[in-house]
Coordinates of C-alpha atoms in Angstrom, one line a residue:
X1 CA 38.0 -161.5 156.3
X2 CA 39.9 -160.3 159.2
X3 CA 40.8 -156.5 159.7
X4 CA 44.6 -157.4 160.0
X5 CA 44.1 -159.1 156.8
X6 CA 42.2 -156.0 155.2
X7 CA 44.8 -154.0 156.6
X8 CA 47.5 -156.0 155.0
X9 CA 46.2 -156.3 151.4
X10 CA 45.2 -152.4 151.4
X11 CA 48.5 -152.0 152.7
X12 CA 50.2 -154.3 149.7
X13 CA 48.2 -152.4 147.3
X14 CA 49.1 -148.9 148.3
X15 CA 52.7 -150.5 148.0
X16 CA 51.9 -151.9 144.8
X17 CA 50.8 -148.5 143.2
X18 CA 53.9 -146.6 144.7
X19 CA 56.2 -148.8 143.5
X20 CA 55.5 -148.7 140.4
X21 CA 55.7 -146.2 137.7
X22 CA 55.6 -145.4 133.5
X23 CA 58.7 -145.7 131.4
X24 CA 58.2 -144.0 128.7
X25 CA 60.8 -143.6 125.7
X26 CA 58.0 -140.9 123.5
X27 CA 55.3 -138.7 124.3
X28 CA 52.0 -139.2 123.0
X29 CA 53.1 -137.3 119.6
X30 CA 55.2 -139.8 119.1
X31 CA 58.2 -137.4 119.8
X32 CA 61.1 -138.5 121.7
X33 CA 61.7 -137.4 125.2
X34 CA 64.8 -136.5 127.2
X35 CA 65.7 -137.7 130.4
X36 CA 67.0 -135.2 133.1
X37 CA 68.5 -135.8 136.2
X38 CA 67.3 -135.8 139.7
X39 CA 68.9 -131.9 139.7
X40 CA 67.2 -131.1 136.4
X41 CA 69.8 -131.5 133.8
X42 CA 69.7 -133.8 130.7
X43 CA 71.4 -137.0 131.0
X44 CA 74.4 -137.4 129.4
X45 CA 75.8 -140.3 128.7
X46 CA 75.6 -142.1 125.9
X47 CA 76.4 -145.4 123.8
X48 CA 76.9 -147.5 126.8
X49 CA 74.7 -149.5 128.6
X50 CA 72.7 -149.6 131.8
X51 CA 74.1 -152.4 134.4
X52 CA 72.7 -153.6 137.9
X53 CA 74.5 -154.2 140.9
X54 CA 73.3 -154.2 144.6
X55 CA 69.9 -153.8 143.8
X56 CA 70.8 -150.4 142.0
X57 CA 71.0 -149.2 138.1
X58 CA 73.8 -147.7 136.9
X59 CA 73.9 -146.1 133.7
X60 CA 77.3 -145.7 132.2
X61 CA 78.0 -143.8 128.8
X62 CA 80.3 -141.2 127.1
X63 CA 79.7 -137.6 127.7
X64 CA 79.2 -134.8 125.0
X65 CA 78.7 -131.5 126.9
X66 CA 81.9 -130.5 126.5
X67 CA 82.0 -130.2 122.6
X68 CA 83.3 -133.3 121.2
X69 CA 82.1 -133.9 118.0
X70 CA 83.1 -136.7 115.7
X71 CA 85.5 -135.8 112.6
X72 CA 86.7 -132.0 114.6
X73 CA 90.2 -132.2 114.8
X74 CA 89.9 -129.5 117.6
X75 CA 86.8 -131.1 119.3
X76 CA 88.1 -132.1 123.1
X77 CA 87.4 -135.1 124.8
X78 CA 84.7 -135.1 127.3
X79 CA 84.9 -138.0 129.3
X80 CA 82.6 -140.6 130.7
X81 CA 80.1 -140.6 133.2
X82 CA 78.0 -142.2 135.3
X83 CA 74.3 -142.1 136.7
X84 CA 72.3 -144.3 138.9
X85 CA 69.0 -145.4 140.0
X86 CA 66.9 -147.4 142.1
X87 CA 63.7 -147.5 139.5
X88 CA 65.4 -146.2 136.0
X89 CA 63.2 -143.3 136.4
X90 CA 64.7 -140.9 138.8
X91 CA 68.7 -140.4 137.7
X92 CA 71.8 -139.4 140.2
X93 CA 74.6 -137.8 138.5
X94 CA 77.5 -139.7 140.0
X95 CA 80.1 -137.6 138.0
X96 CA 83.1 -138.9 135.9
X97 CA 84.5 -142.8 135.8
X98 CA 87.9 -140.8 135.9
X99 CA 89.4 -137.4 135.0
X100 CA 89.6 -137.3 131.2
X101 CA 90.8 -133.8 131.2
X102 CA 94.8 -135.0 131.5
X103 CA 96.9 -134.5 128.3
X104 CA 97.3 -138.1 128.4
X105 CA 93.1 -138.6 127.8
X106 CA 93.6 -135.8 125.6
X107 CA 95.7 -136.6 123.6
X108 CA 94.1 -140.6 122.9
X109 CA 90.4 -139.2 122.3
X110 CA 90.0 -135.7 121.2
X111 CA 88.7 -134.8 117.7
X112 CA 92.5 -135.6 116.6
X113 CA 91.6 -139.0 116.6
X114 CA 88.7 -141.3 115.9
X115 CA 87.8 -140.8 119.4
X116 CA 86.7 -143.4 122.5
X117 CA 83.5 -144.9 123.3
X118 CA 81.2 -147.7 124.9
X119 CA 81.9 -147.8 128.5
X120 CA 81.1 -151.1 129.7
X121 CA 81.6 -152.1 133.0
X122 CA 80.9 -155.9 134.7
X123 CA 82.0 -157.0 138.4
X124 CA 84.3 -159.5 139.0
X125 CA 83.2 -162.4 142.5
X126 CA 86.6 -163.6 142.5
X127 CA 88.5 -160.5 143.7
X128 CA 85.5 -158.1 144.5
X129 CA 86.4 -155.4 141.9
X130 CA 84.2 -153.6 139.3
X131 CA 86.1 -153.9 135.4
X132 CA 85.8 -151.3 132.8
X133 CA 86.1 -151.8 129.1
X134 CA 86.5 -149.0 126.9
X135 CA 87.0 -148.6 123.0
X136 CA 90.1 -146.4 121.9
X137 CA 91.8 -146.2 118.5
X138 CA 95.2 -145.0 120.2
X139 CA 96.2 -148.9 120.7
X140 CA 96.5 -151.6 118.4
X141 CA 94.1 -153.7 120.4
X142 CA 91.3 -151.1 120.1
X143 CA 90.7 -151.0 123.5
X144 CA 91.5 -150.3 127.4
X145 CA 90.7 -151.2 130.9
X146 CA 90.2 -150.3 134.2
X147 CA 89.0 -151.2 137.7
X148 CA 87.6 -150.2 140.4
X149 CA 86.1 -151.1 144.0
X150 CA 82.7 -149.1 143.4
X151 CA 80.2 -149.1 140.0
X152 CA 80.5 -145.4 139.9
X153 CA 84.6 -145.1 140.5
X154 CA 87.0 -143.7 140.5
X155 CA 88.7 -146.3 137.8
X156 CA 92.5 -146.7 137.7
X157 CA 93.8 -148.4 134.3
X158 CA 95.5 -151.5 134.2
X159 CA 98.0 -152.8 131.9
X160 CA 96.5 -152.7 128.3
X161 CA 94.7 -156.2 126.8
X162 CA 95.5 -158.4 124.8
X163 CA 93.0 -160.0 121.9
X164 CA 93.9 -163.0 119.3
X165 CA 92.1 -161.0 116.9
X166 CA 93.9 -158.4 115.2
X167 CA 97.0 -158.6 117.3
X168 CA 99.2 -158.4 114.2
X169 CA 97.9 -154.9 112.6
X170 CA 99.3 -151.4 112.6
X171 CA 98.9 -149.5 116.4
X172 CA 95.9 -146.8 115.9
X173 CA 94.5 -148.2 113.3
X174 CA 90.4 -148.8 112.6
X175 CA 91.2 -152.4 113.9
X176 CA 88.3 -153.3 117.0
X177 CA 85.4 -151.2 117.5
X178 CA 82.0 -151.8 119.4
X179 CA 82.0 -154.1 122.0
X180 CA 80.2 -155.8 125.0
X181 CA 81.3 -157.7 128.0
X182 CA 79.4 -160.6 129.6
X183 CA 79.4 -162.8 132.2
X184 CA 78.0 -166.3 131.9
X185 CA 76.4 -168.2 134.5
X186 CA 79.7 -169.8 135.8
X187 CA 81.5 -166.7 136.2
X188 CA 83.4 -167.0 132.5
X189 CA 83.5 -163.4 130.7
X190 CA 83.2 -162.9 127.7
X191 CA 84.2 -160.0 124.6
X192 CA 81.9 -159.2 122.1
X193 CA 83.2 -157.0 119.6
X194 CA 83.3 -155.4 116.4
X195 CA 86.2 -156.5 113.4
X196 CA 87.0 -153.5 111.4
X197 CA 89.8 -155.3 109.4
X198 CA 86.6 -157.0 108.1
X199 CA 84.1 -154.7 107.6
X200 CA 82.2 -155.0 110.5
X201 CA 82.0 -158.2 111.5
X202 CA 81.4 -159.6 115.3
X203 CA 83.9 -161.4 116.9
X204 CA 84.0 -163.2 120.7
X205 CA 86.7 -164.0 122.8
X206 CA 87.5 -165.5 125.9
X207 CA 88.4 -163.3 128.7
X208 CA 90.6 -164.2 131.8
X209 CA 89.6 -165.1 135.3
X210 CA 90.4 -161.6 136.3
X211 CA 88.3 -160.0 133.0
X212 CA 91.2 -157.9 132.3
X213 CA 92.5 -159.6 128.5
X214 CA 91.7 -162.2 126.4
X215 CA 92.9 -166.1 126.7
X216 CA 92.8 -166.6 122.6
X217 CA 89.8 -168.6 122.6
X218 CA 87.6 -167.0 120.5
X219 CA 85.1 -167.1 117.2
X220 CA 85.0 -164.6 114.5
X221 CA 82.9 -163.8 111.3
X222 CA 79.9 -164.6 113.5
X223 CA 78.5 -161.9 110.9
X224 CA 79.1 -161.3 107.2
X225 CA 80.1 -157.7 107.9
X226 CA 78.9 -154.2 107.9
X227 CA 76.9 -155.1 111.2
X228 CA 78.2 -153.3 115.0
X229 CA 77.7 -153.0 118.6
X230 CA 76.7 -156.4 119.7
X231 CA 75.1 -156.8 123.0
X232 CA 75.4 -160.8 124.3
X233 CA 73.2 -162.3 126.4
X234 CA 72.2 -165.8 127.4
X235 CA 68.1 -167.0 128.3
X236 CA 67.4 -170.4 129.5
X237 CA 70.7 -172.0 127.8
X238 CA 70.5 -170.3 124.4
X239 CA 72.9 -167.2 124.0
X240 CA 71.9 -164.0 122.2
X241 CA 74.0 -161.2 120.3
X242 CA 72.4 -158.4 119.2
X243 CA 73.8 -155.8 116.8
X244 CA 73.7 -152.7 114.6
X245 CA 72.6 -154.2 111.0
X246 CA 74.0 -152.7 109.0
X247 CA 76.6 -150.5 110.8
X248 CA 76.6 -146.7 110.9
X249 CA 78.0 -144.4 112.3
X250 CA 76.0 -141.7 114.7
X251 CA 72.8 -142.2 112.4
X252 CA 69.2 -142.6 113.9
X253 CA 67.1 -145.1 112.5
X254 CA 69.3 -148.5 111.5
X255 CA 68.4 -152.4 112.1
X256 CA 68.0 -153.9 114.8
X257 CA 69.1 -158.6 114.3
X258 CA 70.3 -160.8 116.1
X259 CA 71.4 -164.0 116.0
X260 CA 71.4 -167.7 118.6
X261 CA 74.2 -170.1 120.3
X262 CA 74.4 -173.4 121.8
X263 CA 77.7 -171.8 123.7
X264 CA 79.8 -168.4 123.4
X265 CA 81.9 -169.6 120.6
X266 CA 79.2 -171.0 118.9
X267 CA 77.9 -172.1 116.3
X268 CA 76.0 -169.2 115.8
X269 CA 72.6 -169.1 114.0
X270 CA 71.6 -167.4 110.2
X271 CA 70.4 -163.6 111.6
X272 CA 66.7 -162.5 112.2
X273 CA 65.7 -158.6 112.5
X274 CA 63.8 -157.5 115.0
X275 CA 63.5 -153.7 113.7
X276 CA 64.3 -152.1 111.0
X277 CA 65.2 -148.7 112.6
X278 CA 65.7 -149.5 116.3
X279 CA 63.1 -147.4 117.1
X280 CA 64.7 -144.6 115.6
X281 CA 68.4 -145.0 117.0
X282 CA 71.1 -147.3 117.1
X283 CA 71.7 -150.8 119.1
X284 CA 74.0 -150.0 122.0
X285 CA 73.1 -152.6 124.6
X286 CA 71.4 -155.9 125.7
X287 CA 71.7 -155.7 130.1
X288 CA 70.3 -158.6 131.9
X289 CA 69.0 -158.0 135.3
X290 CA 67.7 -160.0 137.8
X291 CA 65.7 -159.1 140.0
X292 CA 64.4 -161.3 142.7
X293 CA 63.1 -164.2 140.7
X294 CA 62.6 -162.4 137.7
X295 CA 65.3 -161.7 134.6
X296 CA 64.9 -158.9 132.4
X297 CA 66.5 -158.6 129.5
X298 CA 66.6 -154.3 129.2
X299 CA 66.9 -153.3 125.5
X300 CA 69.0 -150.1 124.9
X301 CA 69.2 -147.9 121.8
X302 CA 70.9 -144.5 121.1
X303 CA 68.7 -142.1 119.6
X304 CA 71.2 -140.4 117.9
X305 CA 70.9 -136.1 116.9
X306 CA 69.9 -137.2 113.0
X307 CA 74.1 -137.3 112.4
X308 CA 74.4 -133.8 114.1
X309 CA 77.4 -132.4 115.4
X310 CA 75.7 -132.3 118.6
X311 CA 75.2 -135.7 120.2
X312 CA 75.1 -134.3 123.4
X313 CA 70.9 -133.9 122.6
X314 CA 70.7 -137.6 121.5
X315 CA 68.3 -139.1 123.5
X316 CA 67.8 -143.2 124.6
X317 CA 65.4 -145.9 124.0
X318 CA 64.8 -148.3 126.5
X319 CA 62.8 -151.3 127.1
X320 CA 62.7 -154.9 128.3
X321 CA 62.7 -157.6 125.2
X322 CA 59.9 -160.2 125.0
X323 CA 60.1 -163.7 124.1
X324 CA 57.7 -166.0 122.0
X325 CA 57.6 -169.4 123.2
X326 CA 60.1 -170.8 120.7
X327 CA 62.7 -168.6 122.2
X328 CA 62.7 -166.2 119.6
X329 CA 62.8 -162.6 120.3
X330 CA 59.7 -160.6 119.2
X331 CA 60.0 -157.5 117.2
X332 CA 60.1 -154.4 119.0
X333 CA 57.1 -152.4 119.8
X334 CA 58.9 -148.9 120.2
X335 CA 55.6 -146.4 121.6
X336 CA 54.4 -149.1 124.2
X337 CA 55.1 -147.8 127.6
X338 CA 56.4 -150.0 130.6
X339 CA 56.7 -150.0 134.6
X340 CA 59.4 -150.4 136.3
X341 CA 60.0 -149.6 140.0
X342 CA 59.5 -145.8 141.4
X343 CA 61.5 -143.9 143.9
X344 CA 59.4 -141.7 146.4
X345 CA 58.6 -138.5 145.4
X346 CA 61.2 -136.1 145.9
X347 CA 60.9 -132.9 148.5
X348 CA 60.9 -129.5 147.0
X349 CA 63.4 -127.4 146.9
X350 CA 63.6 -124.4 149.9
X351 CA 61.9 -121.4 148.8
X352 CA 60.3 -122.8 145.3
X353 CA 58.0 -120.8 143.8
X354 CA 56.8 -121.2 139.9
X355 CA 57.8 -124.5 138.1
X356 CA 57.1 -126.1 134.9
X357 CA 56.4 -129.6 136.3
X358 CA 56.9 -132.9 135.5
X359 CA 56.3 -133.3 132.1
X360 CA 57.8 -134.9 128.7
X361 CA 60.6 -132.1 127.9
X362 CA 61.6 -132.1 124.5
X363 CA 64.8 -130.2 122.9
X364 CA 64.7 -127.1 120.4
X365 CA 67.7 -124.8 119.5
X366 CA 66.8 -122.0 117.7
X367 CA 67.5 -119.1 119.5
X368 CA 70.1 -116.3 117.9
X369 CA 69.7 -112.3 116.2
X370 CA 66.6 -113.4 114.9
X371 CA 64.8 -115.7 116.6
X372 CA 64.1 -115.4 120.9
X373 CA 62.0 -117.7 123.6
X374 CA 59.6 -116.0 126.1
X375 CA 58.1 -117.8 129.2
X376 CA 55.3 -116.4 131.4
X377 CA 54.8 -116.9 135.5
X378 CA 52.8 -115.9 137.8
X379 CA 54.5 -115.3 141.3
X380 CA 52.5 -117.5 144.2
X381 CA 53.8 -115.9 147.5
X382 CA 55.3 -112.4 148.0
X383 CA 58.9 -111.7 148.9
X384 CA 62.1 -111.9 146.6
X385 CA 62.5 -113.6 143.6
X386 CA 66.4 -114.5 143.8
X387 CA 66.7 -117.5 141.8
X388 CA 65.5 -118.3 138.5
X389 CA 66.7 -121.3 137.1
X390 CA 66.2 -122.3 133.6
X391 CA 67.1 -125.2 130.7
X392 CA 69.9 -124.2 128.3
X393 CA 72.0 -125.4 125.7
X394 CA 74.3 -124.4 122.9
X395 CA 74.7 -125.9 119.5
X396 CA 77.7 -125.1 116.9
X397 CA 79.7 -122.6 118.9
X398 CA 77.6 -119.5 119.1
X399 CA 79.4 -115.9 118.7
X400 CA 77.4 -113.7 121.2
X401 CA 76.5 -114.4 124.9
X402 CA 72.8 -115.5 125.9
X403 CA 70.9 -112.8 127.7
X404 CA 68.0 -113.5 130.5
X405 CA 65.6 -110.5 130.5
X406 CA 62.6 -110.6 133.4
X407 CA 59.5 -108.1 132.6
X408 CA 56.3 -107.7 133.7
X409 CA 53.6 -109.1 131.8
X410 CA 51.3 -107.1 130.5
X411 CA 47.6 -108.3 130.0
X412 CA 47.9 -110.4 126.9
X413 CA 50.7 -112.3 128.9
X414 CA 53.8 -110.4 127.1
X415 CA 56.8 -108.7 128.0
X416 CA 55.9 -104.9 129.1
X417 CA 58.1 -101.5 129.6
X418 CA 61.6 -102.1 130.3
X419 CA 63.6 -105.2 131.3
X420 CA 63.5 -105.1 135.1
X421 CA 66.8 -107.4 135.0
X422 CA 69.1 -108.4 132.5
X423 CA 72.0 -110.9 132.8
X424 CA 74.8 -112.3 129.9
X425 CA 75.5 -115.9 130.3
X426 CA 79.0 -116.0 128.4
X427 CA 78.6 -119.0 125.2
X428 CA 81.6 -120.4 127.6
X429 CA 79.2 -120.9 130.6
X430 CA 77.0 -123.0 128.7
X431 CA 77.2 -127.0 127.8
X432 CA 76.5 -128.3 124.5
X433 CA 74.0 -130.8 126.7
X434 CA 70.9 -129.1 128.1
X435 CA 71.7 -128.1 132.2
X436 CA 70.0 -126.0 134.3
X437 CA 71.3 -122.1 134.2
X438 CA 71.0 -119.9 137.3
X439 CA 69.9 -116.2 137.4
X440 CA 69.5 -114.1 140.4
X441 CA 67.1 -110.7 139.8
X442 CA 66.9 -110.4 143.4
X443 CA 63.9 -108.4 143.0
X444 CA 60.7 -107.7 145.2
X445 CA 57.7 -109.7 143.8
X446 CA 54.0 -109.8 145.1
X447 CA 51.4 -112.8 145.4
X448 CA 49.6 -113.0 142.2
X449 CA 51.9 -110.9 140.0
X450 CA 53.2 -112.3 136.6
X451 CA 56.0 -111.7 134.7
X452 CA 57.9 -113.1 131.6
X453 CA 61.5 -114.2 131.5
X454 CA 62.8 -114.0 127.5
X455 CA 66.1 -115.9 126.6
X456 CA 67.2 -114.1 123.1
X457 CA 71.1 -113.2 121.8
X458 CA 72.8 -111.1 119.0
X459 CA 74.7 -114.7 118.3
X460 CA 74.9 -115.2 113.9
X461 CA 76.8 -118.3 114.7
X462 CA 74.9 -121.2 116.0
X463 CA 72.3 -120.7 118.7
X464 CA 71.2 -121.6 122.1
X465 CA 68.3 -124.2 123.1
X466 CA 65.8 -124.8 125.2
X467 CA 63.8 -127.4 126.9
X468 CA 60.6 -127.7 126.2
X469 CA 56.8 -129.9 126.7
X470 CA 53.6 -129.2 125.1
X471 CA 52.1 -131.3 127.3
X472 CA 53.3 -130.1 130.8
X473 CA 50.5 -128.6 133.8
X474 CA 51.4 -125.1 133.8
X475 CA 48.0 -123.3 134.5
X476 CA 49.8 -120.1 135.8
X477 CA 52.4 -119.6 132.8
X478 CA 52.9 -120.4 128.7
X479 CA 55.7 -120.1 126.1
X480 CA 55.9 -117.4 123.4
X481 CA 58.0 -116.8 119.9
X482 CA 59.7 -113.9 118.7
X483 CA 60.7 -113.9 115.0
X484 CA 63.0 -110.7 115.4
X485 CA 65.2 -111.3 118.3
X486 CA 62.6 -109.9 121.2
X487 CA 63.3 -106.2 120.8
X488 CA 59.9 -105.0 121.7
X489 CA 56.9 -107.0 123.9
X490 CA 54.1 -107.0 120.9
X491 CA 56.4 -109.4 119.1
X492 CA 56.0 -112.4 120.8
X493 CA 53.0 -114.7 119.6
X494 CA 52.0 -116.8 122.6
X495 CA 52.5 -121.0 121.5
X496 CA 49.1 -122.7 122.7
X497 CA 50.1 -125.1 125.3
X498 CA 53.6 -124.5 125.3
X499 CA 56.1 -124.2 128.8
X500 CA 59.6 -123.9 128.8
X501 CA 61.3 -125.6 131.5
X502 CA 61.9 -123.6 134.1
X503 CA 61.9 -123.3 138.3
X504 CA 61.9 -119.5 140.0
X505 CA 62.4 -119.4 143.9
X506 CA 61.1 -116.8 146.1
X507 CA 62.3 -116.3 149.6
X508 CA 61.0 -113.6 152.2

């Protein structure tokens, strides 16, 4: 073998291994793991789907960190957002589709009404322009649209659609629900969507040329009812829709079937399940991606917050179906893990000191009069310690502010003497989805030193939360409990294994 050649496959392997990396939906506990973004908050967006243009992922979903919850008539209206990838693994905030905080927005989703939902957004060859679908109950069609030049916005709406199905029926009323849009090989789109008039049965229809309404041309009852958010899809002539079986809404843990078409309008196929708890969420989305000479057909489920209040904490299952050779899909295998391609590793932040790692973060909110978090360091350069940044969340509207104490640790690793800084983070500073919170002690620290940061509050209403991973390579630090609100350092009982999520940054 020649040395170029050596050279070459060493070379393709190296690339091989890099480009590569675990997807992984559950940590080896079996609990589910949240996705943060490439600044270090959680993603959120949620029951939407993930789409692929120009050789980049785009995930597109409706955003809770403002407070919206389902059913609270004073809830407000978040918004949807946008995130993107080149591997699935490493996700850019790309902000807002459009500013949801108008009157007008207001005013059609807050907790006044029954909200709006499933972003779904396909691109359009004929006149270069990226279409949104939305689901709103503020319309008698159920639904709104918008375009765009770019996948990530900023969407203007265009005049509202029109569907043969339930055209006749009161405005605002539970008429269309759940929906996905698809594109078939020959450029046709098409609406799949959810019949509320009927209990939850799927209906396609026939979209324009320009994807912006229906043509009339459609199927309905494609289910018997009580079913929701199909995803359509089409693999080597036969089409797919996948759905909710039964429907409900917000809950974690209902079927996954699906059923097969000769064409769009069918006929369509008696149902087969695939699981019976989607992995321990809801079916939101069935993307197919191409890539190269391979299709994948990416799998998405919402793992909803057990019917909380607080979906911004739901978290996502993703991964790729498999086929048998009949064409039937196989039943999901939710704890296998999968690769997909990996970014380069990202630089370091200027001046970082401690860190928690990379590691499968989990969510816990229990911290309020009774009950506070601790979180040991140890300090790896001298100089000033004028950033600490750390993983917070509220949940159910908590009457006190937050408070960031730093000690020094004494030797069993707990806070000692007096609180060398102390900062209140109002409730109103905080999302209702897990984000990175900024502190600045501003304090001399030495090489070797450690001290303990403790999150607690006076709060009887609600709490805060935390990010957390019991499996995370923290040699120099460890997570401790306090069962009567931190006041006093021999409280806190150290949590084998445990690290809070966490980066400090010391400058000279």
């Amino acid at each position: 073998m020649s040395i170029i050649r050596k050279i070459t496959l060493i070379m393709l392997v190296i690339t091989t291994i890099a480009a590569s990396a675990q997807i992984k939906n559950f940590n080896k506990n079996g609990g589910q793991i949240t996705r943060f973004s490439t600044i270090g908050n959680a993603v959120d967006a949620h029951d939407g789907e993930i789409a692929y243009f120009d050789g980049t992922y785009y995930l597109y979903g409706t955003s809770y960190d403002c407070g919206f919850q389902w059913g609270n008539k004073g809830a407000p209206f978040c918004g949807f957002k946008v995130y993107s990838s080149k591997d699935m693994n490493s996700w850019t905030d790309r902000g807002y589709l459009f500013d949801a905080t108008t009157a007008v927005w207001q005013t059609r989703c807050d907790g006044k009404t029954y909200g709006c939902f499933r972003p779904h957004v396909i691109y359009n060859q004929k006149n270069k322009l990226y279409v949104l679908w939305i689901n709103v109950y503020d319309n008698r069609v159920g639904y709104r649209v918008f375009t765009s030049k770019t996948p990530v916005g900023p969407f203007n709406e265009v005049a509202e659609p029109h569907l043969a199905v339930n055209s006749d029926m009161p405005i605002a009323g539970l008429n269309n629900g759940d929906h996905d849009t698809f594109i078939d090989d020959d450029g046709t789109a098409y609406l799949a969507f959810t019949d509320w008039r009927t209990k939850g049965t799927i209906v396609i229809e026939k979209l324009s040329d320009d994807y912006l309404t229906g043509t009339g041309e459609f199927v309905k009852g494609i289910t018997e009812g009580e079913t929701e958010a199909p995803g359509l899809f089409k693999r080597k002539g036969i089409y797919y829709v996948v759905y909710s079986d039964p429907n409900c809404g917000y809950c974690s843990g209902t079927g996954t079937s699906y059923r097969t078409a000769p064409s769009p309008l069918g006929p369509w196929s008696k149902p087969t399940k695939i699981s019976d708890n989607s992995c321990g969420g809801q079916p939101s989305f069935v993307s197919t991606i191409k890539i190269n000479s391979e299709t994948v057909y990416l799998y998405g489920s919402d793992l909803w917050n057990n019917a909380a209040k607080n979906e911004a904490l739901a978290n996502f299952y993703w991964a790729p179906l498999t086929f048998a050779a009949d064409g039937s899909i196989n039943p999901l295998k939710c704890f296998e893990v999968y690769k997909m391609p990996r970014a380069l590793p990202s630089t370091p932040p200027k001046g970082l000191d401690a860190t928690s790692g990379q590691a499968d973060f989990s969510l816990k909110g229990d911290i309020k009069q009774d009950t506070a978090r601790a979180q040991y360091f140890t300090i790896k350069r001298s100089g000033k310690l004028n950033k600490l940044e750390i993983t917070v969340f509220k949940n159910n509207y908590p009457d006190a502010d937050l408070l960031v104490e730093i000690y020094k640790a004494n030797k069993f690793k707990q806070p000692a003497g007096l609180p060398l800084s102390t900062q209140h983070i109002p409730a109103d500073a905080i999302g209702w989805s897990a984000k990175n919170i900024m502190v600045k002690p501003n304090m001399r620290v030495l090489k070797g030193q450690q001290y303990v940061f403790v999150l607690k509050s006076a709060s009887t209403k609600g709490c805060y939360g935390y990010a957390y991973s019991d499996f995370a390579p923290n040699a120099g630090g460890g997570a401790s409990l306090s069962t009567n609100g931190g006041n006093g350092g021999k409280t806190f009982k150290p949590e084998a294994g445990r690290t809070l999520k966490f980066r400090s940054f010391v400058t000279n």
